[in-house]
Amino acid sequence: MKKDFKILAIETSCDETSASVVENGRVCLSNIVSSQIDIHTRFGGVVPEVASRNHITAIDNVVKLALGEAHLDFRDIDAIAVTFGAGLIGSLLVGVSYAKALSYALEIPLIAVNHIYGHIAGNYLSFPDLVPPFICLVVSGGHTAIIEVKDFNHHEIIGSTLDDAVGESFDKVARVLGLGYPGGPKVDALAKSGKNIIQFAKPNDALGYNFSFSGKKTAVINYVHKLEQAGIPAPKEDICLSFERWVVDELTKKTIDACQNLGYDKIVVAGGVSANSALRASLRAECEKRDIKCYFPDFQYCTDNAAMIGSAGYYAFIDGVGIADMSLAPNPSLSL
Ligand code: KG4
Ligand code: ZN
């Protein structure tokens, strides 16, 4: 293995076209993210067919920009890493096809990366000394889970959502309040000037380490609809904060319980919702009380980006897992 092993990574699982060059799994030399948010905003959410078409037009340029920013040429790259699942089939197909073509033409290895392992690896870029084992809370638009990360490529799910992902529930609450897409950052921002005074109808929350967000989202939607029918304006800030606290308290409690009950001393958070300011404050405060170390990725590695795929790809490659060939196909429902 070369001393400075450079991976060109590609991520197109949803609505971000991203390419990055990562050295030895830890040093990000470039990370270009071309977001389609403006395109999808007018539809109130990601339209899969529109997303894949936009990946096709963006990817070539995004890869060239990533190489340029790293001051490198295709000849300097040692391997290609690509997200092959989970995600939108048409979007994944663009990245996987592009990565296969590059690997074939450059005669360098192709590494298939699970998107969620990528999110976890965003923390390896932010914290150069962080190594497993640890408990990881994965909170994205498509997944919510508490995972035991026993080693770089050894993950065990100990709890997950039984219905909606937490990011999805933020997006749906934002939509009923007319805040636009993606809703998580908008709910986060409005909650800052709200009061935690609304008691939504509580669904059954006794689920062990598992989660349910569908009932919480529905409770908020019903609350807003009742106000609308009565002609009363919705107190958006209070709704945002009351919903956010409800969700964040549960995420915090279950993650801390899992960490303590399973004998870990580190909690790592991954996925788009790790950008949430209330979750950051709550988990950090509770960890501090118990001498648990708490890690949140830098903001640039919270939401979808290719650098995290380059880091996860490096650890897959050195452990000899994830090495793919020209038969690699996207897997939209890939699990951990
Ligand atoms: O991980 P990610 O970029 O994509 C998936 O893999 O799904 O996560 C996107 C999700 C969206 O649902 C978005 O609303 C949410 O992360 N999100 C947030 C915040 N920033 C992004 N949710 C709450 N607060 C935030 N600040
Ligand atoms: Zn993601």
XYZ file of C-alpha atoms in Angstrom, residues 36-283:
248
model
C -30.071 20.521 -6.244
C -32.056 22.100 -3.403
C -33.122 25.075 -5.545
C -34.479 22.739 -8.202
C -36.479 20.555 -5.783
C -37.715 23.364 -3.509
C -40.461 24.275 -5.920
C -41.839 20.693 -5.652
C -41.618 20.631 -1.830
C -39.279 17.611 -1.838
C -36.900 15.570 -3.985
C -38.354 14.383 -7.306
C -36.316 11.232 -8.108
C -36.401 11.478 -11.905
C -35.407 15.155 -11.811
C -32.584 14.325 -9.366
C -31.021 11.648 -11.577
C -31.170 13.845 -14.679
C -29.404 16.637 -12.830
C -26.702 14.266 -11.562
C -25.945 13.370 -15.176
C -25.413 16.983 -16.175
C -23.389 17.871 -13.057
C -21.121 14.908 -12.373
C -18.394 15.441 -14.938
C -17.801 19.002 -13.847
C -18.001 18.170 -10.135
C -15.305 15.478 -10.509
C -13.058 17.851 -12.473
C -13.491 20.544 -9.817
C -12.621 18.047 -7.063
C -9.402 17.063 -8.832
C -8.578 20.705 -9.562
C -9.096 21.845 -5.980
C -6.787 19.033 -4.806
C -4.217 20.078 -7.482
C -4.261 16.550 -8.848
C -4.730 14.692 -12.083
C -6.567 11.402 -12.725
C -3.108 9.726 -12.799
C -2.522 10.650 -9.141
C -5.594 8.726 -7.958
C -5.116 5.237 -6.457
C -8.739 4.061 -6.192
C -12.331 5.148 -6.839
C -14.946 4.908 -4.070
C -18.650 5.271 -4.757
C -21.922 5.125 -2.814
C -23.876 2.125 -4.135
C -26.769 2.271 -1.616
C -29.022 3.090 0.039
C -30.663 5.885 -1.921
C -32.680 6.676 -5.020
C -32.069 4.086 -7.728
C -31.744 6.531 -10.635
C -29.445 8.838 -8.652
C -27.222 5.989 -7.433
C -26.994 4.643 -10.969
C -25.339 7.829 -12.222
C -22.565 7.735 -9.599
C -22.015 3.987 -9.851
C -21.816 4.045 -13.686
C -19.436 7.002 -13.645
C -17.220 5.358 -11.000
C -17.137 2.064 -12.891
C -16.086 3.834 -16.084
C -13.296 5.684 -14.256
C -12.022 2.552 -12.527
C -11.985 0.667 -15.832
C -10.314 3.423 -17.821
C -7.693 4.236 -15.169
C -7.170 0.558 -14.230
C -7.485 1.259 -10.509
C -9.621 -0.475 -7.829
C -13.313 0.284 -7.398
C -14.675 0.402 -3.820
C -18.409 0.115 -3.114
C -19.463 2.140 -0.057
C -22.618 1.945 2.055
C -23.962 5.509 2.414
C -24.522 5.099 6.162
C -20.948 3.879 6.761
C -20.013 7.053 4.907
C -21.992 9.240 7.307
C -20.236 7.592 10.262
C -16.858 8.169 8.578
C -17.596 11.911 8.332
C -16.416 11.880 11.939
C -13.045 10.328 11.005
C -12.407 13.413 8.854
C -13.438 15.775 11.662
C -11.526 13.943 14.413
C -8.237 12.490 13.113
C -7.694 10.431 16.290
C -11.196 8.972 16.561
C -11.253 5.179 16.252
C -13.904 2.556 17.072
C -15.295 1.083 19.268
C -18.116 3.528 20.008
C -21.873 3.934 19.994
C -23.149 5.781 16.937
C -26.450 7.590 16.602
C -27.299 7.762 12.889
C -29.877 10.465 12.159
C -30.456 11.222 8.493
C -33.300 11.845 6.073
C -33.623 8.128 5.380
C -32.297 6.386 8.510
C -32.462 6.584 12.284
C -30.549 4.002 14.285
C -28.350 3.380 17.292
C -25.397 1.309 16.174
C -22.511 -0.398 17.932
C -19.457 0.405 15.806
C -17.146 -2.377 16.945
C -14.537 -1.733 14.287
C -14.255 0.265 11.040
C -16.184 -2.417 9.158
C -18.079 -4.139 11.930
C -21.400 -2.510 12.781
C -24.340 -3.880 14.730
C -27.736 -2.197 14.885
C -29.176 -2.197 18.374
C -32.189 -0.002 17.686
C -33.786 1.743 14.739
C -36.908 3.544 13.647
C -39.979 1.430 13.090
C -41.425 3.936 10.613
C -40.215 7.417 9.485
C -36.611 8.563 9.774
C -36.066 11.547 12.037
C -34.968 13.860 9.171
C -38.063 12.888 7.247
C -40.268 13.857 10.215
C -38.524 17.265 10.438
C -39.169 17.723 6.699
C -42.851 16.808 7.041
C -43.404 19.122 10.024
C -41.738 21.917 8.033
C -43.984 21.185 5.084
C -47.243 21.448 7.090
C -45.968 24.769 8.477
C -45.167 25.978 4.937
C -41.436 26.367 5.684
C -40.147 24.710 2.495
C -37.600 21.978 1.741
C -35.348 20.732 3.307
C -37.239 21.393 6.489
C -34.770 20.336 9.185
C -32.605 23.498 9.120
C -35.737 25.689 8.925
C -37.380 24.029 11.959
C -34.040 24.286 13.788
C -33.833 28.034 13.056
C -37.454 28.891 13.961
C -37.303 26.789 17.168
C -34.671 29.200 18.510
C -37.316 31.875 19.060
C -40.052 29.480 20.261
C -41.357 28.314 23.629
C -41.579 24.644 24.578
C -45.204 24.878 25.680
C -47.196 22.618 23.367
C -48.116 19.122 24.573
C -48.942 17.155 21.430
C -51.054 13.983 21.774
C -48.445 11.446 22.915
C -48.266 8.148 21.053
C -46.819 5.093 22.842
C -43.069 5.662 23.118
C -42.023 2.539 25.060
C -39.950 0.936 22.332
C -36.654 0.039 23.986
C -33.822 1.298 21.767
C -36.189 1.582 18.781
C -37.858 4.778 17.658
C -41.129 5.863 16.079
C -41.464 9.287 14.496
C -44.565 8.799 12.390
C -46.932 9.281 15.371
C -45.079 12.416 16.479
C -45.229 13.919 12.998
C -48.961 13.089 12.738
C -49.610 14.658 16.154
C -48.056 17.914 14.910
C -49.937 17.805 11.594
C -53.265 17.205 13.392
C -52.520 20.064 15.793
C -51.847 22.453 12.896
C -54.930 21.318 10.956
C -57.175 21.842 14.012
C -55.896 25.402 14.367
C -56.433 26.011 10.647
C -60.038 24.771 10.870
C -60.656 27.126 13.797
C -59.092 29.997 11.833
C -56.316 30.446 14.441
C -52.810 31.201 13.095
C -50.288 28.448 13.984
C -47.612 29.569 16.473
C -44.847 28.252 14.205
C -41.908 28.951 16.499
C -43.558 27.216 19.479
C -44.567 24.245 17.332
C -41.002 23.916 15.993
C -39.413 24.036 19.451
C -41.975 21.744 21.114
C -41.594 19.150 18.341
C -37.804 19.449 18.260
C -37.476 19.019 22.054
C -39.768 16.002 21.991
C -37.634 14.287 19.336
C -34.265 15.403 20.718
C -35.077 14.280 24.282
C -35.869 10.772 23.050
C -32.772 10.553 20.827
C -30.590 11.764 23.692
C -32.028 9.449 26.339
C -31.924 6.271 24.257
C -28.405 6.912 22.976
C -27.056 7.599 26.467
C -28.832 4.487 27.829
C -27.361 2.339 25.045
C -23.871 3.714 25.663
C -23.989 3.119 29.399
C -25.766 -0.249 29.316
C -23.354 -1.648 26.729
C -20.275 -0.271 28.484
C -19.011 2.267 25.918
C -17.411 5.625 26.687
C -17.862 7.416 23.339
C -20.928 8.562 21.403
C -20.574 9.597 17.769
C -23.421 11.230 15.848
C -23.791 10.957 12.058
C -26.186 12.033 9.274
C -27.910 15.250 8.261
C -29.756 15.767 11.555
C -26.387 15.806 13.389
C -26.349 19.471 12.264
C -29.327 20.154 14.553
C -28.388 22.670 17.239
C -30.780 21.315 19.900
C -29.484 17.753 19.464
C -25.885 19.005 19.705
C -26.594 20.921 22.907
C -28.667 18.207 24.563
C -26.398 15.224 23.877
